[in-house]
Amino acid sequence: MTDAATTEEPGIRFADLTTLRVGGPIGRLVTATTPDELVAHVREAEASGGPWMVLGGGSNLLVGDDGFPGTVVRIATRGIEVHPGDDEGTVRLRVQAGENWDELVAFTVTRGYSGLEALSGIPGSVGASPVQNIGAYGQEVSDALIGIEFLDEGADEPRFMSADELELGYRTSVLKQGLRGVVVSVEFALHDTTAEREVLGEPVGRPVAYAQLAQALGVQLGDRVPVARVREAVLALRSAKGMVLDPDDRDSVSAGSFFTNPIVSEHVARTLPGDAPRWYLEPDEPDEVTPLAELEARSPLDAFLAHQAEVEQAEQRADAAPDEPLVKLSAAWLIEHSGIRRGFALPGSRAGISTKHTLALTNRGGASAEEIVQLARFVQGRVQAEFGITLHPEPVLIGLEL
């Protein structure tokens, strides 16, 4: 493999490349448009000895106003290959990491492939999808994932990792928990609705598995409807929450849900009002915590991802007895019942809570990263004061602290 020619893009800010539209200057930006370029740029960044990170769709990232002084490798690889599936009635897709996620979903729906249609409207890149096993409306990436092509930190060539090796769980994987490297491509197995089309005249997808989606479609759980109808319904549901990127909707200028749903002990959950939503977790669902010392050699992005996740898990479980059940709470409910309403903003701030969904912190126009963080701190403080529960951010924070 030969090294790619390096094309640097000076004068670019994170505000130009992230969905929150905030963030300062990038020290050195290089863009990879092919897998070979991606491998070469990452190897070069590692060899430099300086700080570096990779950037995909920028939908889950909040960088400070001072920016990042190191090298940013932007993944802009493209390509969707369709191959016969291993089983009858299936197809196999190999997708480059830089492909836009929602454009991939639209591609599969147009072709009549089922398995990703309920994941419509999620921002970001395909390469990021297995990191936290994205899911919505009854589908998860793990339902369709075959595996990934992965470049380990320090490796010369990518290797294939199966879905089993990724240890996918609820919004987690070995990638999120600290495996260092870069996703180069992703492979999916999807249901080919050709047979249904020939009989029924339309591509009927997998059974509907989410109550809110079934209600929006006017069907029962378990019913099968055309994949295009599912996509339309999901996009409508997400748009109503400001969760679909739209240049005409200021509520969509966000990083999606800013706070994760907290996981607490059953004892803590019992202190909340009776109408507070709560979900008991299976005993093996929480992820193990990695010692902070193991983070020292990681790239800045890996370190922030892993450290934030692990601190959050440790704090949430600290007061739980060994055999005490863990309970997931609704961050949105906690925010709303702490007195913060949709559309709230601090005086004089250009950052505000979405007018459609209290979990989204939005840039109302010209906001700074510090204004976003100030609002996040205020929300944290209100929930902590009212319920004694600390909310933790979902986006990766670089150069900022809550």
PDB file of N, CA, C and O in Angstrom, residues 303-377:
ATOM      1  N   ALA A 303      -9.526   8.515  24.016  1.00  0.00           N
ATOM      2  CA  ALA A 303      -9.460   8.771  25.454  1.00  0.00           C
ATOM      3  C   ALA A 303     -10.718   9.462  25.952  1.00  0.00           C
ATOM      4  O   ALA A 303     -11.273   9.087  26.985  1.00  0.00           O
ATOM      5  N   PHE A 304     -11.160  10.478  25.235  1.00  0.00           N
ATOM      6  CA  PHE A 304     -12.378  11.176  25.650  1.00  0.00           C
ATOM      7  C   PHE A 304     -13.578  10.242  25.631  1.00  0.00           C
ATOM      8  O   PHE A 304     -14.385  10.228  26.561  1.00  0.00           O
ATOM      9  N   LEU A 305     -13.720   9.457  24.562  1.00  0.00           N
ATOM     10  CA  LEU A 305     -14.849   8.536  24.459  1.00  0.00           C
ATOM     11  C   LEU A 305     -14.875   7.558  25.623  1.00  0.00           C
ATOM     12  O   LEU A 305     -15.882   7.411  26.320  1.00  0.00           O
ATOM     13  N   ALA A 306     -13.761   6.876  25.829  1.00  0.00           N
ATOM     14  CA  ALA A 306     -13.722   5.837  26.842  1.00  0.00           C
ATOM     15  C   ALA A 306     -13.813   6.409  28.248  1.00  0.00           C
ATOM     16  O   ALA A 306     -14.527   5.888  29.100  1.00  0.00           O
ATOM     17  N   HIS A 307     -13.063   7.496  28.507  1.00  0.00           N
ATOM     18  CA  HIS A 307     -13.065   8.057  29.856  1.00  0.00           C
ATOM     19  C   HIS A 307     -14.446   8.550  30.256  1.00  0.00           C
ATOM     20  O   HIS A 307     -14.925   8.284  31.361  1.00  0.00           O
ATOM     21  N   GLN A 308     -15.135   9.247  29.345  1.00  0.00           N
ATOM     22  CA  GLN A 308     -16.469   9.747  29.671  1.00  0.00           C
ATOM     23  C   GLN A 308     -17.425   8.602  29.969  1.00  0.00           C
ATOM     24  O   GLN A 308     -18.186   8.646  30.939  1.00  0.00           O
ATOM     25  N   ALA A 309     -17.380   7.551  29.135  1.00  0.00           N
ATOM     26  CA  ALA A 309     -18.280   6.425  29.342  1.00  0.00           C
ATOM     27  C   ALA A 309     -18.000   5.726  30.669  1.00  0.00           C
ATOM     28  O   ALA A 309     -18.916   5.367  31.410  1.00  0.00           O
ATOM     29  N   GLU A 310     -16.726   5.565  30.992  1.00  0.00           N
ATOM     30  CA  GLU A 310     -16.380   4.810  32.183  1.00  0.00           C
ATOM     31  C   GLU A 310     -16.657   5.587  33.468  1.00  0.00           C
ATOM     32  O   GLU A 310     -17.113   5.030  34.460  1.00  0.00           O
ATOM     33  N   VAL A 311     -16.370   6.884  33.454  1.00  0.00           N
ATOM     34  CA  VAL A 311     -16.694   7.706  34.621  1.00  0.00           C
ATOM     35  C   VAL A 311     -18.198   7.686  34.867  1.00  0.00           C
ATOM     36  O   VAL A 311     -18.654   7.541  36.009  1.00  0.00           O
ATOM     37  N   GLU A 312     -18.953   7.803  33.792  1.00  0.00           N
ATOM     38  CA  GLU A 312     -20.415   7.788  33.920  1.00  0.00           C
ATOM     39  C   GLU A 312     -20.887   6.482  34.536  1.00  0.00           C
ATOM     40  O   GLU A 312     -21.695   6.476  35.471  1.00  0.00           O
ATOM     41  N   GLN A 313     -20.382   5.353  34.034  1.00  0.00           N
ATOM     42  CA  GLN A 313     -20.809   4.061  34.558  1.00  0.00           C
ATOM     43  C   GLN A 313     -20.437   3.912  36.026  1.00  0.00           C
ATOM     44  O   GLN A 313     -21.239   3.433  36.834  1.00  0.00           O
ATOM     45  N   ALA A 314     -19.222   4.315  36.377  1.00  0.00           N
ATOM     46  CA  ALA A 314     -18.765   4.154  37.751  1.00  0.00           C
ATOM     47  C   ALA A 314     -19.613   4.978  38.715  1.00  0.00           C
ATOM     48  O   ALA A 314     -20.005   4.502  39.781  1.00  0.00           O
ATOM     49  N   GLU A 315     -19.908   6.227  38.343  1.00  0.00           N
ATOM     50  CA  GLU A 315     -20.679   7.091  39.236  1.00  0.00           C
ATOM     51  C   GLU A 315     -22.111   6.589  39.385  1.00  0.00           C
ATOM     52  O   GLU A 315     -22.698   6.648  40.462  1.00  0.00           O
ATOM     53  N   GLN A 316     -22.678   6.093  38.288  1.00  0.00           N
ATOM     54  CA  GLN A 316     -24.061   5.643  38.338  1.00  0.00           C
ATOM     55  C   GLN A 316     -24.225   4.412  39.218  1.00  0.00           C
ATOM     56  O   GLN A 316     -25.282   4.190  39.802  1.00  0.00           O
ATOM     57  N   ARG A 317     -23.163   3.605  39.337  1.00  0.00           N
ATOM     58  CA  ARG A 317     -23.289   2.346  40.065  1.00  0.00           C
ATOM     59  C   ARG A 317     -22.709   2.402  41.474  1.00  0.00           C
ATOM     60  O   ARG A 317     -22.781   1.437  42.211  1.00  0.00           O
ATOM     61  N   ALA A 318     -22.117   3.521  41.830  1.00  0.00           N
ATOM     62  CA  ALA A 318     -21.348   3.592  43.071  1.00  0.00           C
ATOM     63  C   ALA A 318     -22.172   3.233  44.302  1.00  0.00           C
ATOM     64  O   ALA A 318     -21.660   2.635  45.245  1.00  0.00           O
ATOM     65  N   ASP A 319     -23.460   3.609  44.292  1.00  0.00           N
ATOM     66  CA  ASP A 319     -24.255   3.390  45.499  1.00  0.00           C
ATOM     67  C   ASP A 319     -25.108   2.132  45.420  1.00  0.00           C
ATOM     68  O   ASP A 319     -25.977   1.914  46.251  1.00  0.00           O
ATOM     69  N   ALA A 320     -24.888   1.292  44.437  1.00  0.00           N
ATOM     70  CA  ALA A 320     -25.698   0.088  44.299  1.00  0.00           C
ATOM     71  C   ALA A 320     -25.071  -1.072  45.067  1.00  0.00           C
ATOM     72  O   ALA A 320     -23.874  -1.313  45.011  1.00  0.00           O
ATOM     73  N   ALA A 321     -25.906  -1.795  45.821  1.00  0.00           N
ATOM     74  CA  ALA A 321     -25.440  -3.004  46.482  1.00  0.00           C
ATOM     75  C   ALA A 321     -25.134  -4.055  45.411  1.00  0.00           C
ATOM     76  O   ALA A 321     -25.660  -3.995  44.304  1.00  0.00           O
ATOM     77  N   PRO A 322     -24.266  -5.044  45.738  1.00  0.00           N
ATOM     78  CA  PRO A 322     -23.843  -6.014  44.723  1.00  0.00           C
ATOM     79  C   PRO A 322     -24.991  -6.676  43.979  1.00  0.00           C
ATOM     80  O   PRO A 322     -24.901  -6.900  42.778  1.00  0.00           O
ATOM     81  N   ASP A 323     -26.061  -7.017  44.671  1.00  0.00           N
ATOM     82  CA  ASP A 323     -27.180  -7.729  44.043  1.00  0.00           C
ATOM     83  C   ASP A 323     -28.376  -6.831  43.791  1.00  0.00           C
ATOM     84  O   ASP A 323     -29.461  -7.321  43.445  1.00  0.00           O
ATOM     85  N   GLU A 324     -28.212  -5.543  43.984  1.00  0.00           N
ATOM     86  CA  GLU A 324     -29.347  -4.636  43.805  1.00  0.00           C
ATOM     87  C   GLU A 324     -29.564  -4.334  42.330  1.00  0.00           C
ATOM     88  O   GLU A 324     -28.613  -4.043  41.610  1.00  0.00           O
ATOM     89  N   PRO A 325     -30.800  -4.434  41.851  1.00  0.00           N
ATOM     90  CA  PRO A 325     -31.064  -4.178  40.428  1.00  0.00           C
ATOM     91  C   PRO A 325     -30.700  -2.751  40.043  1.00  0.00           C
ATOM     92  O   PRO A 325     -30.770  -1.819  40.854  1.00  0.00           O
ATOM     93  N   LEU A 326     -30.284  -2.594  38.787  1.00  0.00           N
ATOM     94  CA  LEU A 326     -30.024  -1.274  38.236  1.00  0.00           C
ATOM     95  C   LEU A 326     -31.216  -0.837  37.404  1.00  0.00           C
ATOM     96  O   LEU A 326     -31.866  -1.646  36.741  1.00  0.00           O
ATOM     97  N   VAL A 327     -31.473   0.466  37.450  1.00  0.00           N
ATOM     98  CA  VAL A 327     -32.668   1.015  36.816  1.00  0.00           C
ATOM     99  C   VAL A 327     -32.266   2.169  35.904  1.00  0.00           C
ATOM    100  O   VAL A 327     -31.505   3.050  36.305  1.00  0.00           O
ATOM    101  N   LYS A 328     -32.767   2.138  34.677  1.00  0.00           N
ATOM    102  CA  LYS A 328     -32.538   3.246  33.749  1.00  0.00           C
ATOM    103  C   LYS A 328     -33.676   4.248  33.893  1.00  0.00           C
ATOM    104  O   LYS A 328     -34.850   3.881  33.918  1.00  0.00           O
ATOM    105  N   LEU A 329     -33.306   5.534  33.994  1.00  0.00           N
ATOM    106  CA  LEU A 329     -34.282   6.612  34.145  1.00  0.00           C
ATOM    107  C   LEU A 329     -34.362   7.426  32.859  1.00  0.00           C
ATOM    108  O   LEU A 329     -33.493   7.331  31.991  1.00  0.00           O
ATOM    109  N   SER A 330     -35.372   8.249  32.755  1.00  0.00           N
ATOM    110  CA  SER A 330     -35.536   9.131  31.597  1.00  0.00           C
ATOM    111  C   SER A 330     -34.896  10.479  31.886  1.00  0.00           C
ATOM    112  O   SER A 330     -35.365  11.233  32.751  1.00  0.00           O
ATOM    113  N   ALA A 331     -33.825  10.795  31.168  1.00  0.00           N
ATOM    114  CA  ALA A 331     -33.181  12.097  31.353  1.00  0.00           C
ATOM    115  C   ALA A 331     -34.131  13.227  30.979  1.00  0.00           C
ATOM    116  O   ALA A 331     -34.135  14.284  31.621  1.00  0.00           O
ATOM    117  N   ALA A 332     -34.933  13.024  29.944  1.00  0.00           N
ATOM    118  CA  ALA A 332     -35.876  14.064  29.533  1.00  0.00           C
ATOM    119  C   ALA A 332     -36.875  14.365  30.648  1.00  0.00           C
ATOM    120  O   ALA A 332     -37.183  15.534  30.927  1.00  0.00           O
ATOM    121  N   TRP A 333     -37.395  13.332  31.310  1.00  0.00           N
ATOM    122  CA  TRP A 333     -38.346  13.532  32.407  1.00  0.00           C
ATOM    123  C   TRP A 333     -37.681  14.289  33.551  1.00  0.00           C
ATOM    124  O   TRP A 333     -38.278  15.211  34.129  1.00  0.00           O
ATOM    125  N   LEU A 334     -36.452  13.920  33.885  1.00  0.00           N
ATOM    126  CA  LEU A 334     -35.753  14.592  34.977  1.00  0.00           C
ATOM    127  C   LEU A 334     -35.539  16.064  34.664  1.00  0.00           C
ATOM    128  O   LEU A 334     -35.707  16.929  35.539  1.00  0.00           O
ATOM    129  N   ILE A 335     -35.178  16.375  33.433  1.00  0.00           N
ATOM    130  CA  ILE A 335     -34.952  17.770  33.047  1.00  0.00           C
ATOM    131  C   ILE A 335     -36.245  18.568  33.145  1.00  0.00           C
ATOM    132  O   ILE A 335     -36.297  19.650  33.734  1.00  0.00           O
ATOM    133  N   GLU A 336     -37.301  18.022  32.553  1.00  0.00           N
ATOM    134  CA  GLU A 336     -38.582  18.739  32.554  1.00  0.00           C
ATOM    135  C   GLU A 336     -39.111  18.948  33.964  1.00  0.00           C
ATOM    136  O   GLU A 336     -39.660  20.013  34.284  1.00  0.00           O
ATOM    137  N   HIS A 337     -38.949  17.943  34.828  1.00  0.00           N
ATOM    138  CA  HIS A 337     -39.489  18.042  36.185  1.00  0.00           C
ATOM    139  C   HIS A 337     -38.532  18.740  37.149  1.00  0.00           C
ATOM    140  O   HIS A 337     -38.853  18.897  38.327  1.00  0.00           O
ATOM    141  N   SER A 338     -37.380  19.179  36.641  1.00  0.00           N
ATOM    142  CA  SER A 338     -36.515  20.043  37.445  1.00  0.00           C
ATOM    143  C   SER A 338     -36.846  21.513  37.195  1.00  0.00           C
ATOM    144  O   SER A 338     -36.219  22.402  37.763  1.00  0.00           O
ATOM    145  N   GLY A 339     -37.821  21.755  36.325  1.00  0.00           N
ATOM    146  CA  GLY A 339     -38.266  23.114  36.060  1.00  0.00           C
ATOM    147  C   GLY A 339     -37.774  23.701  34.753  1.00  0.00           C
ATOM    148  O   GLY A 339     -38.034  24.874  34.459  1.00  0.00           O
ATOM    149  N   ILE A 340     -37.078  22.913  33.938  1.00  0.00           N
ATOM    150  CA  ILE A 340     -36.574  23.402  32.654  1.00  0.00           C
ATOM    151  C   ILE A 340     -37.514  22.959  31.546  1.00  0.00           C
ATOM    152  O   ILE A 340     -37.774  21.771  31.373  1.00  0.00           O
ATOM    153  N   ARG A 341     -38.006  23.908  30.795  1.00  0.00           N
ATOM    154  CA  ARG A 341     -38.984  23.612  29.752  1.00  0.00           C
ATOM    155  C   ARG A 341     -38.353  23.723  28.377  1.00  0.00           C
ATOM    156  O   ARG A 341     -37.270  24.290  28.193  1.00  0.00           O
ATOM    157  N   ARG A 342     -39.059  23.205  27.403  1.00  0.00           N
ATOM    158  CA  ARG A 342     -38.620  23.330  26.014  1.00  0.00           C
ATOM    159  C   ARG A 342     -38.487  24.800  25.634  1.00  0.00           C
ATOM    160  O   ARG A 342     -39.331  25.618  25.998  1.00  0.00           O
ATOM    161  N   GLY A 343     -37.412  25.133  24.920  1.00  0.00           N
ATOM    162  CA  GLY A 343     -37.185  26.507  24.498  1.00  0.00           C
ATOM    163  C   GLY A 343     -36.443  27.346  25.516  1.00  0.00           C
ATOM    164  O   GLY A 343     -36.128  28.514  25.241  1.00  0.00           O
ATOM    165  N   PHE A 344     -36.110  26.770  26.692  1.00  0.00           N
ATOM    166  CA  PHE A 344     -35.418  27.539  27.739  1.00  0.00           C
ATOM    167  C   PHE A 344     -34.041  27.970  27.260  1.00  0.00           C
ATOM    168  O   PHE A 344     -33.330  27.242  26.562  1.00  0.00           O
ATOM    169  N   ALA A 345     -33.637  29.182  27.669  1.00  0.00           N
ATOM    170  CA  ALA A 345     -32.284  29.678  27.414  1.00  0.00           C
ATOM    171  C   ALA A 345     -31.850  30.555  28.578  1.00  0.00           C
ATOM    172  O   ALA A 345     -32.683  31.225  29.212  1.00  0.00           O
ATOM    173  N   LEU A 346     -30.571  30.546  28.872  1.00  0.00           N
ATOM    174  CA  LEU A 346     -30.032  31.461  29.879  1.00  0.00           C
ATOM    175  C   LEU A 346     -30.063  32.886  29.338  1.00  0.00           C
ATOM    176  O   LEU A 346     -29.944  33.093  28.123  1.00  0.00           O
ATOM    177  N   PRO A 347     -30.214  33.873  30.197  1.00  0.00           N
ATOM    178  CA  PRO A 347     -30.290  35.267  29.724  1.00  0.00           C
ATOM    179  C   PRO A 347     -29.089  35.649  28.871  1.00  0.00           C
ATOM    180  O   PRO A 347     -27.936  35.428  29.264  1.00  0.00           O
ATOM    181  N   GLY A 348     -29.352  36.180  27.695  1.00  0.00           N
ATOM    182  CA  GLY A 348     -28.298  36.651  26.811  1.00  0.00           C
ATOM    183  C   GLY A 348     -27.567  35.568  26.051  1.00  0.00           C
ATOM    184  O   GLY A 348     -26.652  35.860  25.269  1.00  0.00           O
ATOM    185  N   SER A 349     -27.941  34.302  26.251  1.00  0.00           N
ATOM    186  CA  SER A 349     -27.229  33.204  25.609  1.00  0.00           C
ATOM    187  C   SER A 349     -27.837  32.876  24.248  1.00  0.00           C
ATOM    188  O   SER A 349     -29.048  32.987  24.042  1.00  0.00           O
ATOM    189  N   ARG A 350     -26.992  32.438  23.333  1.00  0.00           N
ATOM    190  CA  ARG A 350     -27.446  32.008  22.007  1.00  0.00           C
ATOM    191  C   ARG A 350     -27.607  30.489  21.943  1.00  0.00           C
ATOM    192  O   ARG A 350     -27.880  29.939  20.874  1.00  0.00           O
ATOM    193  N   ALA A 351     -27.469  29.822  23.079  1.00  0.00           N
ATOM    194  CA  ALA A 351     -27.739  28.391  23.190  1.00  0.00           C
ATOM    195  C   ALA A 351     -29.060  28.209  23.918  1.00  0.00           C
ATOM    196  O   ALA A 351     -29.396  28.983  24.816  1.00  0.00           O
ATOM    197  N   GLY A 352     -29.822  27.191  23.538  1.00  0.00           N
ATOM    198  CA  GLY A 352     -31.105  26.981  24.184  1.00  0.00           C
ATOM    199  C   GLY A 352     -31.537  25.527  24.098  1.00  0.00           C
ATOM    200  O   GLY A 352     -31.049  24.749  23.283  1.00  0.00           O
ATOM    201  N   ILE A 353     -32.477  25.175  24.976  1.00  0.00           N
ATOM    202  CA  ILE A 353     -33.108  23.860  24.896  1.00  0.00           C
ATOM    203  C   ILE A 353     -34.008  23.846  23.656  1.00  0.00           C
ATOM    204  O   ILE A 353     -34.665  24.837  23.338  1.00  0.00           O
ATOM    205  N   SER A 354     -34.031  22.732  22.959  1.00  0.00           N
ATOM    206  CA  SER A 354     -34.903  22.611  21.796  1.00  0.00           C
ATOM    207  C   SER A 354     -36.352  22.917  22.174  1.00  0.00           C
ATOM    208  O   SER A 354     -36.793  22.597  23.283  1.00  0.00           O
ATOM    209  N   THR A 355     -37.082  23.521  21.264  1.00  0.00           N
ATOM    210  CA  THR A 355     -38.506  23.772  21.506  1.00  0.00           C
ATOM    211  C   THR A 355     -39.336  22.514  21.313  1.00  0.00           C
ATOM    212  O   THR A 355     -40.539  22.517  21.567  1.00  0.00           O
ATOM    213  N   LYS A 356     -38.679  21.433  20.869  1.00  0.00           N
ATOM    214  CA  LYS A 356     -39.412  20.192  20.587  1.00  0.00           C
ATOM    215  C   LYS A 356     -39.033  19.042  21.509  1.00  0.00           C
ATOM    216  O   LYS A 356     -39.791  18.084  21.645  1.00  0.00           O
ATOM    217  N   HIS A 357     -37.850  19.115  22.140  1.00  0.00           N
ATOM    218  CA  HIS A 357     -37.367  17.969  22.912  1.00  0.00           C
ATOM    219  C   HIS A 357     -36.353  18.470  23.930  1.00  0.00           C
ATOM    220  O   HIS A 357     -35.338  19.065  23.562  1.00  0.00           O
ATOM    221  N   THR A 358     -36.591  18.199  25.220  1.00  0.00           N
ATOM    222  CA  THR A 358     -35.731  18.764  26.258  1.00  0.00           C
ATOM    223  C   THR A 358     -34.349  18.121  26.315  1.00  0.00           C
ATOM    224  O   THR A 358     -33.454  18.647  26.986  1.00  0.00           O
ATOM    225  N   LEU A 359     -34.136  17.004  25.629  1.00  0.00           N
ATOM    226  CA  LEU A 359     -32.819  16.380  25.658  1.00  0.00           C
ATOM    227  C   LEU A 359     -31.841  17.014  24.686  1.00  0.00           C
ATOM    228  O   LEU A 359     -30.651  16.720  24.728  1.00  0.00           O
ATOM    229  N   ALA A 360     -32.321  17.853  23.791  1.00  0.00           N
ATOM    230  CA  ALA A 360     -31.443  18.453  22.789  1.00  0.00           C
ATOM    231  C   ALA A 360     -31.068  19.875  23.188  1.00  0.00           C
ATOM    232  O   ALA A 360     -31.937  20.719  23.439  1.00  0.00           O
ATOM    233  N   LEU A 361     -29.762  20.150  23.244  1.00  0.00           N
ATOM    234  CA  LEU A 361     -29.253  21.509  23.427  1.00  0.00           C
ATOM    235  C   LEU A 361     -28.900  22.043  22.051  1.00  0.00           C
ATOM    236  O   LEU A 361     -28.175  21.397  21.295  1.00  0.00           O
ATOM    237  N   THR A 362     -29.412  23.221  21.725  1.00  0.00           N
ATOM    238  CA  THR A 362     -29.297  23.705  20.356  1.00  0.00           C
ATOM    239  C   THR A 362     -28.536  25.028  20.274  1.00  0.00           C
ATOM    240  O   THR A 362     -28.486  25.803  21.227  1.00  0.00           O
ATOM    241  N   ASN A 363     -27.957  25.222  19.111  1.00  0.00           N
ATOM    242  CA  ASN A 363     -27.319  26.488  18.764  1.00  0.00           C
ATOM    243  C   ASN A 363     -28.378  27.339  18.080  1.00  0.00           C
ATOM    244  O   ASN A 363     -28.767  27.071  16.949  1.00  0.00           O
ATOM    245  N   ARG A 364     -28.845  28.390  18.769  1.00  0.00           N
ATOM    246  CA  ARG A 364     -29.949  29.192  18.234  1.00  0.00           C
ATOM    247  C   ARG A 364     -29.480  30.209  17.208  1.00  0.00           C
ATOM    248  O   ARG A 364     -30.287  30.948  16.639  1.00  0.00           O
ATOM    249  N   GLY A 365     -28.174  30.222  16.953  1.00  0.00           N
ATOM    250  CA  GLY A 365     -27.618  31.132  15.961  1.00  0.00           C
ATOM    251  C   GLY A 365     -26.404  31.857  16.494  1.00  0.00           C
ATOM    252  O   GLY A 365     -26.541  32.769  17.320  1.00  0.00           O
ATOM    253  N   GLY A 366     -25.207  31.448  16.067  1.00  0.00           N
ATOM    254  CA  GLY A 366     -23.975  32.104  16.488  1.00  0.00           C
ATOM    255  C   GLY A 366     -23.510  31.764  17.880  1.00  0.00           C
ATOM    256  O   GLY A 366     -22.676  32.481  18.448  1.00  0.00           O
ATOM    257  N   ALA A 367     -24.019  30.691  18.466  1.00  0.00           N
ATOM    258  CA  ALA A 367     -23.601  30.322  19.820  1.00  0.00           C
ATOM    259  C   ALA A 367     -22.144  29.873  19.832  1.00  0.00           C
ATOM    260  O   ALA A 367     -21.615  29.371  18.836  1.00  0.00           O
ATOM    261  N   SER A 368     -21.499  30.052  20.961  1.00  0.00           N
ATOM    262  CA  SER A 368     -20.149  29.533  21.162  1.00  0.00           C
ATOM    263  C   SER A 368     -20.237  28.182  21.856  1.00  0.00           C
ATOM    264  O   SER A 368     -21.272  27.820  22.431  1.00  0.00           O
ATOM    265  N   ALA A 369     -19.134  27.442  21.822  1.00  0.00           N
ATOM    266  CA  ALA A 369     -19.096  26.173  22.535  1.00  0.00           C
ATOM    267  C   ALA A 369     -19.266  26.407  24.036  1.00  0.00           C
ATOM    268  O   ALA A 369     -19.913  25.619  24.732  1.00  0.00           O
ATOM    269  N   GLU A 370     -18.709  27.490  24.543  1.00  0.00           N
ATOM    270  CA  GLU A 370     -18.832  27.786  25.963  1.00  0.00           C
ATOM    271  C   GLU A 370     -20.282  28.048  26.354  1.00  0.00           C
ATOM    272  O   GLU A 370     -20.719  27.666  27.444  1.00  0.00           O
ATOM    273  N   GLU A 371     -21.054  28.677  25.465  1.00  0.00           N
ATOM    274  CA  GLU A 371     -22.470  28.899  25.760  1.00  0.00           C
ATOM    275  C   GLU A 371     -23.234  27.578  25.828  1.00  0.00           C
ATOM    276  O   GLU A 371     -24.124  27.402  26.671  1.00  0.00           O
ATOM    277  N   ILE A 372     -22.887  26.640  24.942  1.00  0.00           N
ATOM    278  CA  ILE A 372     -23.523  25.320  24.994  1.00  0.00           C
ATOM    279  C   ILE A 372     -23.197  24.644  26.320  1.00  0.00           C
ATOM    280  O   ILE A 372     -24.075  24.083  26.990  1.00  0.00           O
ATOM    281  N   VAL A 373     -21.935  24.716  26.725  1.00  0.00           N
ATOM    282  CA  VAL A 373     -21.510  24.068  27.963  1.00  0.00           C
ATOM    283  C   VAL A 373     -22.136  24.739  29.180  1.00  0.00           C
ATOM    284  O   VAL A 373     -22.513  24.074  30.143  1.00  0.00           O
ATOM    285  N   GLN A 374     -22.241  26.064  29.160  1.00  0.00           N
ATOM    286  CA  GLN A 374     -22.885  26.761  30.279  1.00  0.00           C
ATOM    287  C   GLN A 374     -24.325  26.294  30.453  1.00  0.00           C
ATOM    288  O   GLN A 374     -24.793  26.075  31.579  1.00  0.00           O
ATOM    289  N   LEU A 375     -25.032  26.126  29.356  1.00  0.00           N
ATOM    290  CA  LEU A 375     -26.407  25.635  29.429  1.00  0.00           C
ATOM    291  C   LEU A 375     -26.437  24.205  29.962  1.00  0.00           C
ATOM    292  O   LEU A 375     -27.285  23.862  30.800  1.00  0.00           O
ATOM    293  N   ALA A 376     -25.501  23.368  29.477  1.00  0.00           N
ATOM    294  CA  ALA A 376     -25.448  21.991  29.957  1.00  0.00           C
ATOM    295  C   ALA A 376     -25.182  21.943  31.455  1.00  0.00           C
ATOM    296  O   ALA A 376     -25.791  21.143  32.189  1.00  0.00           O
ATOM    297  N   ARG A 377     -24.292  22.803  31.929  1.00  0.00           N
ATOM    298  CA  ARG A 377     -24.004  22.843  33.371  1.00  0.00           C
ATOM    299  C   ARG A 377     -25.235  23.263  34.166  1.00  0.00           C
ATOM    300  O   ARG A 377     -25.507  22.736  35.249  1.00  0.00           O
TER     301      ARG A 377
END
